[in-house]
Coordinates of C-alpha atoms and ligand atoms in Angstrom, one line a residue:
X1 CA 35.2 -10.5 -7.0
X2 CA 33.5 -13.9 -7.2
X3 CA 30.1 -15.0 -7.4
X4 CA 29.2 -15.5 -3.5
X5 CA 30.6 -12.2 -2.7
X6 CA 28.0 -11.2 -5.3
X7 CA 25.2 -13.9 -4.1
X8 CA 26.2 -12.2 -0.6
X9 CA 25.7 -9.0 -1.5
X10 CA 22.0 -9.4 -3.5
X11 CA 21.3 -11.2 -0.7
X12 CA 21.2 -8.3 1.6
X13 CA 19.2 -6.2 -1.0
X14 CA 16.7 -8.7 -0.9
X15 CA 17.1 -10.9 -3.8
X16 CA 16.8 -14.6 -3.0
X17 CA 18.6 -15.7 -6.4
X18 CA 21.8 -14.1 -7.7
X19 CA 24.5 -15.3 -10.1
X20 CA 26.9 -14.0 -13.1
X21 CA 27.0 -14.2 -16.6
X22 CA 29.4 -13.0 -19.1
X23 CA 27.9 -10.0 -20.8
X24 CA 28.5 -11.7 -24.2
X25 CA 25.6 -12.1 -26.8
X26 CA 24.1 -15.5 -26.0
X27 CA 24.1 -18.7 -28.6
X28 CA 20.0 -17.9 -29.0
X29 CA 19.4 -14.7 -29.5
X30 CA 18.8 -16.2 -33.1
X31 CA 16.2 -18.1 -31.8
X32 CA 14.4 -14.6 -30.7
X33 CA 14.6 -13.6 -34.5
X34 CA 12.8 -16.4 -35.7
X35 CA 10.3 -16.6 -33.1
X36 CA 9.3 -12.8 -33.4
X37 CA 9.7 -13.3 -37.9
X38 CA 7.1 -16.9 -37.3
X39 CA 4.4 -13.9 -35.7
X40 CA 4.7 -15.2 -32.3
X41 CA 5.3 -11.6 -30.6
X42 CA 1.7 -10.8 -32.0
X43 CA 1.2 -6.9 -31.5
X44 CA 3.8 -6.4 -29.2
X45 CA 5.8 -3.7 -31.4
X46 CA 8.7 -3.3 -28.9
X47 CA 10.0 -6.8 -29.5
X48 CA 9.7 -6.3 -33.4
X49 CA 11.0 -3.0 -33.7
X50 CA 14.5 -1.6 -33.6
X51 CA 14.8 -2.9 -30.0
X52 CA 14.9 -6.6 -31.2
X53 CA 18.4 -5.7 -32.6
X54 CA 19.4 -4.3 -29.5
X55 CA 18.7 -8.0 -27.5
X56 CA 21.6 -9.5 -29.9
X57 CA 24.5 -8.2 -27.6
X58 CA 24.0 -6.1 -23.7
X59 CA 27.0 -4.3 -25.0
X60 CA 24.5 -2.3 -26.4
X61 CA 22.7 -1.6 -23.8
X62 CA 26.6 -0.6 -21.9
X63 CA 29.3 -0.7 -23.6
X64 CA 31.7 -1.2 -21.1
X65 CA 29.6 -4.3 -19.6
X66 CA 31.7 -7.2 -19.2
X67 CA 29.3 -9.0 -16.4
X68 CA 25.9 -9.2 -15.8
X69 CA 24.6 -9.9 -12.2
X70 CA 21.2 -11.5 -12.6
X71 CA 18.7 -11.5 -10.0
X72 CA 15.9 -13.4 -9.0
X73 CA 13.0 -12.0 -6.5
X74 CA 10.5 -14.3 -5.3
X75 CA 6.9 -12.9 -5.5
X76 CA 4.9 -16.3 -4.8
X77 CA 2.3 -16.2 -1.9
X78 CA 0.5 -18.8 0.6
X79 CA -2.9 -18.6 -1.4
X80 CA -4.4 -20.6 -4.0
X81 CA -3.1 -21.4 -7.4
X82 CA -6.0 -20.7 -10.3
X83 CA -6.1 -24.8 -10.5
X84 CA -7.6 -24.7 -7.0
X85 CA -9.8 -21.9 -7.3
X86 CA -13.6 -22.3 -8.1
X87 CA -16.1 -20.0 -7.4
X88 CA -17.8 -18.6 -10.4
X89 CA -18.8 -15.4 -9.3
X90 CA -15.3 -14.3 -9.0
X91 CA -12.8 -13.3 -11.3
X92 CA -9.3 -14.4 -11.0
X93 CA -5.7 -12.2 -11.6
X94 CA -2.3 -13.3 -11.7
X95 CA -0.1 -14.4 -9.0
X96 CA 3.0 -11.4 -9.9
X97 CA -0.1 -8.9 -10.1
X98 CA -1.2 -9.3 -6.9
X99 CA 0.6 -6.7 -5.0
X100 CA 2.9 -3.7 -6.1
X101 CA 4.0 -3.2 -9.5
X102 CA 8.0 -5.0 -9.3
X103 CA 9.2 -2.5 -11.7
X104 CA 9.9 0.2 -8.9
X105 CA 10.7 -2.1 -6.2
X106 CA 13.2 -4.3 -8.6
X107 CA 15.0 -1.4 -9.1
X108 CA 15.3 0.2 -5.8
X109 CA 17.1 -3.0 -4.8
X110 CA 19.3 -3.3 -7.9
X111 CA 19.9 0.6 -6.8
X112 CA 21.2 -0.8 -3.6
X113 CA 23.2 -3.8 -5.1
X114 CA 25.1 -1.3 -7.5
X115 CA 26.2 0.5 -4.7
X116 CA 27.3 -2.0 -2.6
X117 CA 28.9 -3.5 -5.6
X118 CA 31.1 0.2 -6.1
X119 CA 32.0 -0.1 -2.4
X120 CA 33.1 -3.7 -2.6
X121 CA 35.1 -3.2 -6.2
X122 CA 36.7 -0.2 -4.7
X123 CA 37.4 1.0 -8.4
X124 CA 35.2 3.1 -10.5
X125 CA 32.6 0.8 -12.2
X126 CA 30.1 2.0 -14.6
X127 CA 26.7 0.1 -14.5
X128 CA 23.2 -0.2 -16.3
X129 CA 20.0 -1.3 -14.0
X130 CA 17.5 -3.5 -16.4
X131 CA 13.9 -4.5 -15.3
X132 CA 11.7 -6.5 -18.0
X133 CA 11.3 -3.8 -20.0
X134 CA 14.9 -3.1 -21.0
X135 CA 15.7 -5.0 -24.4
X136 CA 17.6 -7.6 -22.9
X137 CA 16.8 -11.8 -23.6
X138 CA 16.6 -11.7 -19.6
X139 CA 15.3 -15.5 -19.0
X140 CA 18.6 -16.4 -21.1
X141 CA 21.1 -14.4 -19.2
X142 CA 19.1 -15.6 -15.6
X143 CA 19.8 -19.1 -17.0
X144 CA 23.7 -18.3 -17.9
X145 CA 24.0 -17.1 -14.8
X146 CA 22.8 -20.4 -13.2
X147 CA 19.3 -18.7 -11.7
X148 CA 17.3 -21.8 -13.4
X149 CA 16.7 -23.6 -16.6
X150 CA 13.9 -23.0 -19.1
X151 CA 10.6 -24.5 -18.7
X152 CA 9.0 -26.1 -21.4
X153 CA 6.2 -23.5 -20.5
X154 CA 9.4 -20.9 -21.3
X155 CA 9.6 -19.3 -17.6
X156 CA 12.7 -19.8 -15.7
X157 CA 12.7 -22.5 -13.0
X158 CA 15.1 -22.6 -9.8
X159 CA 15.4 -26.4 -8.9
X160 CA 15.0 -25.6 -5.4
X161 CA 12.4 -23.1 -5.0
X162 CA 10.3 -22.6 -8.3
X163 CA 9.6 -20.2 -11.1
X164 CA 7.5 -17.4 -8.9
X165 CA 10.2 -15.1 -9.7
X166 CA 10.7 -11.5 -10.6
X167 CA 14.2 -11.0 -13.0
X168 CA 16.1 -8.1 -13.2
X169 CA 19.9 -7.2 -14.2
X170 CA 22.7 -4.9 -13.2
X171 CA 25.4 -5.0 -16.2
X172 CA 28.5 -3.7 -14.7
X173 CA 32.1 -3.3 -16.1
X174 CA 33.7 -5.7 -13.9
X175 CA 34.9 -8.7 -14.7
X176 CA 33.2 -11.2 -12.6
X177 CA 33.8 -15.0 -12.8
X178 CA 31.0 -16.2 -14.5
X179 CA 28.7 -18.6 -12.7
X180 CA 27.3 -22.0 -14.9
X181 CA 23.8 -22.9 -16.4
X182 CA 22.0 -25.6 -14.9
X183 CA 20.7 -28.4 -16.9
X184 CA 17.2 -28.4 -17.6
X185 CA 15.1 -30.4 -15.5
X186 CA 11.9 -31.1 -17.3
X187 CA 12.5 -34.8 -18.5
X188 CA 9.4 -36.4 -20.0
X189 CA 6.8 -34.0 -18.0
X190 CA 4.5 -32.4 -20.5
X191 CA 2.1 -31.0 -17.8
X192 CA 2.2 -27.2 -18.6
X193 CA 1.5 -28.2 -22.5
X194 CA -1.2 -30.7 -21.5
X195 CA -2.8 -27.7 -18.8
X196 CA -2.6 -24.6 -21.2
X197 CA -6.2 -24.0 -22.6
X198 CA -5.3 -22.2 -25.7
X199 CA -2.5 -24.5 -26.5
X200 CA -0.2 -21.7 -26.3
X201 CA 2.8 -24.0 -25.8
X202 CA 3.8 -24.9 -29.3
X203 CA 7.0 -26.6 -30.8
X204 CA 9.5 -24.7 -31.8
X205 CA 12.9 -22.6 -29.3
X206 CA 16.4 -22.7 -29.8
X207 CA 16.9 -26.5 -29.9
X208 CA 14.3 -26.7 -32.8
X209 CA 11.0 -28.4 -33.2
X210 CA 11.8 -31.1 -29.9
X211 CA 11.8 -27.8 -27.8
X212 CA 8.8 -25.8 -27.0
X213 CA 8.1 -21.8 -27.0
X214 CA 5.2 -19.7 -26.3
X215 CA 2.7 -18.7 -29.9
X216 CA 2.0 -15.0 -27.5
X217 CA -1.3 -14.7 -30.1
X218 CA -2.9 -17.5 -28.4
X219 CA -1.5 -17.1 -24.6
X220 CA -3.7 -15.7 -22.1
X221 CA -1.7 -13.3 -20.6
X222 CA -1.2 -11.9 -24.0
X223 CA -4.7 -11.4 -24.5
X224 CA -5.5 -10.4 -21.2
X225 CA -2.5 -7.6 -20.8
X226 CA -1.0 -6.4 -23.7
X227 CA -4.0 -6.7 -26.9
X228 CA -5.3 -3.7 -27.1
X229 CA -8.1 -4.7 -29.7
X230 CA -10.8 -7.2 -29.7
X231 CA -9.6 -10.6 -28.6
X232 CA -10.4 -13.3 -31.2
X233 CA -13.8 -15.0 -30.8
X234 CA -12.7 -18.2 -31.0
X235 CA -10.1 -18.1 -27.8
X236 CA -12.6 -16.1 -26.0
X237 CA -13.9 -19.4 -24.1
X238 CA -10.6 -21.1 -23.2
X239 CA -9.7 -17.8 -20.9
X240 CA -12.5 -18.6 -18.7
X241 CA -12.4 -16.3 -15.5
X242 CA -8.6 -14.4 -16.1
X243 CA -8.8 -11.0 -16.4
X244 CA -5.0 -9.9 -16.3
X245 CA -2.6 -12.6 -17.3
X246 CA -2.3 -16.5 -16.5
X247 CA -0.3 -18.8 -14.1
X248 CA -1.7 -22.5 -15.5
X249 CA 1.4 -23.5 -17.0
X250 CA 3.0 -22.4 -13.6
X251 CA 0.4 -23.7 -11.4
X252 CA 0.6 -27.3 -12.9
X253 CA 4.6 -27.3 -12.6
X254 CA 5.5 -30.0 -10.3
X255 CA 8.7 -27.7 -9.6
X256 CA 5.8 -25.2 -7.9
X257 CA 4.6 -27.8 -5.6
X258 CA 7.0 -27.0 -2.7
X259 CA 7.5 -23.3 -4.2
X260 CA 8.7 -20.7 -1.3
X261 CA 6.6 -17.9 -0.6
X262 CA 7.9 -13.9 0.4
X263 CA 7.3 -12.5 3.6
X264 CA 7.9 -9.1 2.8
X265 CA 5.4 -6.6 2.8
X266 CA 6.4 -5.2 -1.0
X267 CA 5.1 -7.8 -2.5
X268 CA 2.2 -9.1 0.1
X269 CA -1.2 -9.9 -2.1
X270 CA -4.0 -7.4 -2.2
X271 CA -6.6 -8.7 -4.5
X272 CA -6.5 -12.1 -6.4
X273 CA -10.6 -13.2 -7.1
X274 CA -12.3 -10.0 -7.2
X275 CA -16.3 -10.5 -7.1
X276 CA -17.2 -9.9 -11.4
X277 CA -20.4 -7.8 -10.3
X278 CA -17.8 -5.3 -8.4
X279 CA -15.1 -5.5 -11.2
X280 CA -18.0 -4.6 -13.5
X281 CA -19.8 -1.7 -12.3
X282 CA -16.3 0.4 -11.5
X283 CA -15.9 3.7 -13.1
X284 CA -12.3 4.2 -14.7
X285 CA -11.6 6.2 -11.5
X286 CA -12.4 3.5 -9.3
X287 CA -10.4 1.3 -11.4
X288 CA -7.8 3.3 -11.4
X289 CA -8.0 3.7 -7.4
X290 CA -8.8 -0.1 -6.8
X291 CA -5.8 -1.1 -8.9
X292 CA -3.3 1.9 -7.9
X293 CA 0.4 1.0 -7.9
X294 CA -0.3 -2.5 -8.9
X295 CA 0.5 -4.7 -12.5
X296 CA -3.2 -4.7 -13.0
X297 CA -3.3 -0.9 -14.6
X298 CA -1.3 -2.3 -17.5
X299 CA -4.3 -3.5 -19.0
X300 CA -5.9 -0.5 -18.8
X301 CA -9.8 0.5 -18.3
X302 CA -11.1 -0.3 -21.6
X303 CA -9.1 -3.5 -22.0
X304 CA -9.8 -4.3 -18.3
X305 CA -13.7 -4.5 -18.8
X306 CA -13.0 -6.2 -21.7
X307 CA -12.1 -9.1 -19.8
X308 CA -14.9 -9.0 -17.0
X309 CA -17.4 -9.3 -19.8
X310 CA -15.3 -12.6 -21.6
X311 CA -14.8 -13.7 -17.6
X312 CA -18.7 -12.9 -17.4
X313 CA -19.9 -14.6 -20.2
X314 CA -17.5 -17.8 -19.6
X315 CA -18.6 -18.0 -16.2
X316 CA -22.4 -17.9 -17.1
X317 CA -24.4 -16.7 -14.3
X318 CA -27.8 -15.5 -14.6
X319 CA -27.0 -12.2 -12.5
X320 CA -24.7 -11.2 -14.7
X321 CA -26.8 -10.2 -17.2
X322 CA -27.9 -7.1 -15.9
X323 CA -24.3 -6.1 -15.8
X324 CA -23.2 -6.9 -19.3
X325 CA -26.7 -5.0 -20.4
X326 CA -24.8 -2.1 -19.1
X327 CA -21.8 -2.7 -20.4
X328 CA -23.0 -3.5 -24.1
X329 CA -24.8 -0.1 -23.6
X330 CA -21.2 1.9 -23.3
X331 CA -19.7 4.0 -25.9
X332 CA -16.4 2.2 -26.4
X333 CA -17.3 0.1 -29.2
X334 CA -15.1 -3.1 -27.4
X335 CA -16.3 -3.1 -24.5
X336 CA -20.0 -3.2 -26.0
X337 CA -18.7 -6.0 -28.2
X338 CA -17.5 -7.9 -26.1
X339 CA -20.4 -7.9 -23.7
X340 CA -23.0 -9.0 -26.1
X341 CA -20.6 -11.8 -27.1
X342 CA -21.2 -12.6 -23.3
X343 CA -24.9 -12.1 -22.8
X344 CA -25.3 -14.5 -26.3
X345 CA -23.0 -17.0 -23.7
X346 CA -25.4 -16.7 -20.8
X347 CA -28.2 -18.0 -23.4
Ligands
B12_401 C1 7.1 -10.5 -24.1 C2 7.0 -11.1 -22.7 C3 5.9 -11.9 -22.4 C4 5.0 -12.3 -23.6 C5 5.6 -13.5 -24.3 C6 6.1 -14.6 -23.3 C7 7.1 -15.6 -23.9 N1 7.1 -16.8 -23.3 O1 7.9 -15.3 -24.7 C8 3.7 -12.7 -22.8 C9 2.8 -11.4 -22.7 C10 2.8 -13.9 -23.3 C11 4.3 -12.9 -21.4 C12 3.7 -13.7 -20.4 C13 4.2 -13.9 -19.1 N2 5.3 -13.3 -18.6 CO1 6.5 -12.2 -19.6 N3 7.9 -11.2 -20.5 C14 8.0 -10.8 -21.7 C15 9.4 -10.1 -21.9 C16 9.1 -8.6 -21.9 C17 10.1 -10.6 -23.2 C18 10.2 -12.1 -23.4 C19 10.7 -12.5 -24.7 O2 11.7 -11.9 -25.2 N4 10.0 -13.5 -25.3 C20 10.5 -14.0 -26.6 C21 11.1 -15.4 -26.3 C22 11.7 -16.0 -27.6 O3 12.1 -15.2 -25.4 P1 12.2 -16.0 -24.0 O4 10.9 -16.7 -23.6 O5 12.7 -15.0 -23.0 O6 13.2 -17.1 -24.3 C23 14.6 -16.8 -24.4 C24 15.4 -17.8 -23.5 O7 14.6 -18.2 -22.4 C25 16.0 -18.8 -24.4 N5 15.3 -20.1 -24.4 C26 14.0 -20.3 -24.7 N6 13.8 -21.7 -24.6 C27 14.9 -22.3 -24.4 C28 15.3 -23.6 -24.2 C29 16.6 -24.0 -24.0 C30 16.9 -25.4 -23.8 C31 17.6 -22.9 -23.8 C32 19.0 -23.3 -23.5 C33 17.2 -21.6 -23.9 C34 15.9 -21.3 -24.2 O8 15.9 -18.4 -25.7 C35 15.0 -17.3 -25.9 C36 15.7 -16.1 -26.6 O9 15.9 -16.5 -27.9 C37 10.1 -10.6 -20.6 C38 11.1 -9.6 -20.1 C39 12.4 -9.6 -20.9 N7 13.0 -8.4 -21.1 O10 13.0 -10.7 -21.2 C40 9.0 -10.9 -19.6 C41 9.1 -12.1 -18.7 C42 9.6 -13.2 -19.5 N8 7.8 -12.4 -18.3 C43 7.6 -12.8 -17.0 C44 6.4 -13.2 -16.4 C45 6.4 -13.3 -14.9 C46 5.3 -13.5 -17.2 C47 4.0 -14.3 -16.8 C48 4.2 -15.3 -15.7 C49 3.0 -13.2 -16.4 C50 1.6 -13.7 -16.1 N9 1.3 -14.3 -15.0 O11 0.7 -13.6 -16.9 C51 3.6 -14.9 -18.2 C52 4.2 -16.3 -18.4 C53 3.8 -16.9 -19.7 C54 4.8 -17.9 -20.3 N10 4.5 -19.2 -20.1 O12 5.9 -17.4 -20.8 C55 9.0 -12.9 -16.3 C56 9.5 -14.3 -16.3 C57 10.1 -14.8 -15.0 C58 10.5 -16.3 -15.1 N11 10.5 -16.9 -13.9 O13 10.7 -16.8 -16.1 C59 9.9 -11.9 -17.3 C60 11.4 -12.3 -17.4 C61 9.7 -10.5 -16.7 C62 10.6 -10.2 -15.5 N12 11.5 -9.3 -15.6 O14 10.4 -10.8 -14.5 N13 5.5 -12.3 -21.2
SF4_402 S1 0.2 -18.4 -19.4 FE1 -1.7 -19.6 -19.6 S2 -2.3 -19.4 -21.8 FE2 -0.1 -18.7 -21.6 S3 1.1 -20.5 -22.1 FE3 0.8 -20.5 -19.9 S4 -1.1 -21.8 -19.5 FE4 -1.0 -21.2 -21.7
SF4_403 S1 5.2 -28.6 -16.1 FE1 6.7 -30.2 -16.5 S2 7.3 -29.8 -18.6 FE2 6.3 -27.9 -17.9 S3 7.9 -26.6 -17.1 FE3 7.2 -27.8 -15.4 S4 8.5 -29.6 -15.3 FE4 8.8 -28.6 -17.3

């Protein structure tokens, strides 16, 4: 089987990006050792823990894997980037958050390719389905597979049609010709590191202190999704009106400028600048209800109001106050924390 059969064949499952890599461990996976040892994973446990082992080789996630078939779905849509929004009585939530969760649909189309992939092989093929949360370095295999290169903002980037994209894996026991890594494309642009307002974008990756990686303790998406506890005073500010994740580094990427956008309904936007006075006052069953099926519910309800009061206080309106008076009334300590840090922001 070569790779356009396979390219062929993830095409008619939906995935606009497909390729091959050897399912090998990877020259970096060091790098991931030092980056998670310098702190940079923050409180993320399941890239510290045992599971960081597991990322050294896919043969431990199937033994039998000798290919991977990396995919790429696109998730970008025709509205605004967070560089072109203003309106400071809105909140504003991450491009890949804006419709369905991609776990479920990712995998219902890798479902489709593995079967295809049986039909075509016409052998008996064993076969593992990996969606972001398997522990699997999945930008580097996407890049092996020649999906994209690697950002200085870390994300992979498809010459011809951006970085808006969803990954996700099928390690099979085929042998598939292997497919060959682009070469990276970023050249003397420093936008994404000059854009980032926590300064996220530090020295340091595979290639040493010239490269660049991601310090996840200062990143807004970090803060926004996966901290559970207070976020630290000082980067309050800097995260301005996100409330679940961040796109700037993204946004700024001259490679984004002609990015394509998806048609299908899967992955069409629901919400994107919720009003904060709306985002405020829900209950957690409204939040749950409001945010059903989508990314957003990652952050959960305490986190999530946690945010709309830093969005709040950042964005400094006098009618906000009588919201974050509630809010620094509620039992859950954070939450009340975090709204009087806001109403001392609103003067
Ligand atoms: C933990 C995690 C995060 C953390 C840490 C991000 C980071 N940059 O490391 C946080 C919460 C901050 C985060 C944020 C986001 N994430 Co995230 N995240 C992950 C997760 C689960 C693991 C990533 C990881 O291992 N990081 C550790 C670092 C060391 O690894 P890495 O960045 O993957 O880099 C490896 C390779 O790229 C390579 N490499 C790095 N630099 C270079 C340079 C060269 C020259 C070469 C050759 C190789 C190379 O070496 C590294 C391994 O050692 C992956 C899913 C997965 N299983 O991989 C999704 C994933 C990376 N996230 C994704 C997305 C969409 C996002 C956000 C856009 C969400 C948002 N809007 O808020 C942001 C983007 C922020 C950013 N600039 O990275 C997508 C990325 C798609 C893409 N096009 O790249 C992934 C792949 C999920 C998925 N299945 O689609 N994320
Ligand atoms: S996602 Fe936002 S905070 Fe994180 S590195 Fe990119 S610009 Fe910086
Ligand atoms: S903004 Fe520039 S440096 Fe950053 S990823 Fe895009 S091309 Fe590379």
């Amino acid at each position: 089987m070569t790779g356009d059969e396979v390219r062929a064949l993830a095409g008619e499952c939906g995935f606009e990006l497909a390729g091959v890599a050897q399912a090998v461990p990877v020259a970096e996976r060091e790098w991931y050792h030092e980056w998670v040892a310098a702190g940079y994973a923050g409180e993320m446990r399941y890239l510290a823990d045992r599971r960081a082992d597991v990322r050294n080789d896919p043969r431990n996630l199937l033994p039998s894997a000798r290919s991977i078939v990396c995919v790429g779905k696109l998730y970008n849509a025709p509205w605004p980037y967070s560089t072109q929004f203003d309106s400071s009585e809105r909140a504003w939530i991450s491009r890949y958050a804006w419709g369905g969760d991609y776990h479920d649909e990712m995998r219902r189309g890798l479902e489709r390719l593995d079967a295809l992939l049986r039909q075509h092989a016409g052998a008996p093929v064993e076969s593992k389905i990996c969606v972001d949360t398997a522990p699997l370095l999945e930008r580097s295999y996407a890049r092996m597979a020649g999906l994209g290169w690697i950002g200085k903002n870390t994300c992979l980037i498809n010459q011809q049609s951006g970085s808006w994209y969803f990954l996700g894996e099928l390690l099979v026991s085929l042998e598939i010709a292997p497919d060959t890594p682009p070469p990276g494309r970023c050249g003397t642009c420093s936008r994404c590191i000059d854009a980032c307002p926590t300064q996220a974008i530090v020295p340091g990756g595979p290639e040493g202190e010239q490269g660049h990686t991601v310090d996840s303790r200062l990143c807004i998406s970090y803060l926004t999704i996966e901290l559970r506890g207070a976020v630290p005073e000082e980067l309050r500010t800097a995260i301005g009106g996100h409330v679940f994740g961040c796109d700037i580094c993204q946004d700024v990427c001259p490679w984004n400028r002609r990015a394509s956008a998806t048609g299908e309904s899967a992955y069409q936007p629901r919400e994107c600048a919720p009003p904060l006075e709306k985002i405020a006052a829900l209950t957690e069953e409204e939040f749950r209800a409001m945010f059903h099926g989508t990314p957003v519910t990652r952050a959960r309800y305490r986190g999530f109001l946690r945010n709309v009061a830093i969005a709040m206080g950042n964005r400094g309106l006098p009618q906000f106050r009588a919201p974050l008076e509630k809010l620094a009334a509620s039992e859950d300590p954070l939450i009340a924390e975090h709204a009087r840090w806001a109403l001392e922001q609103l003067g």
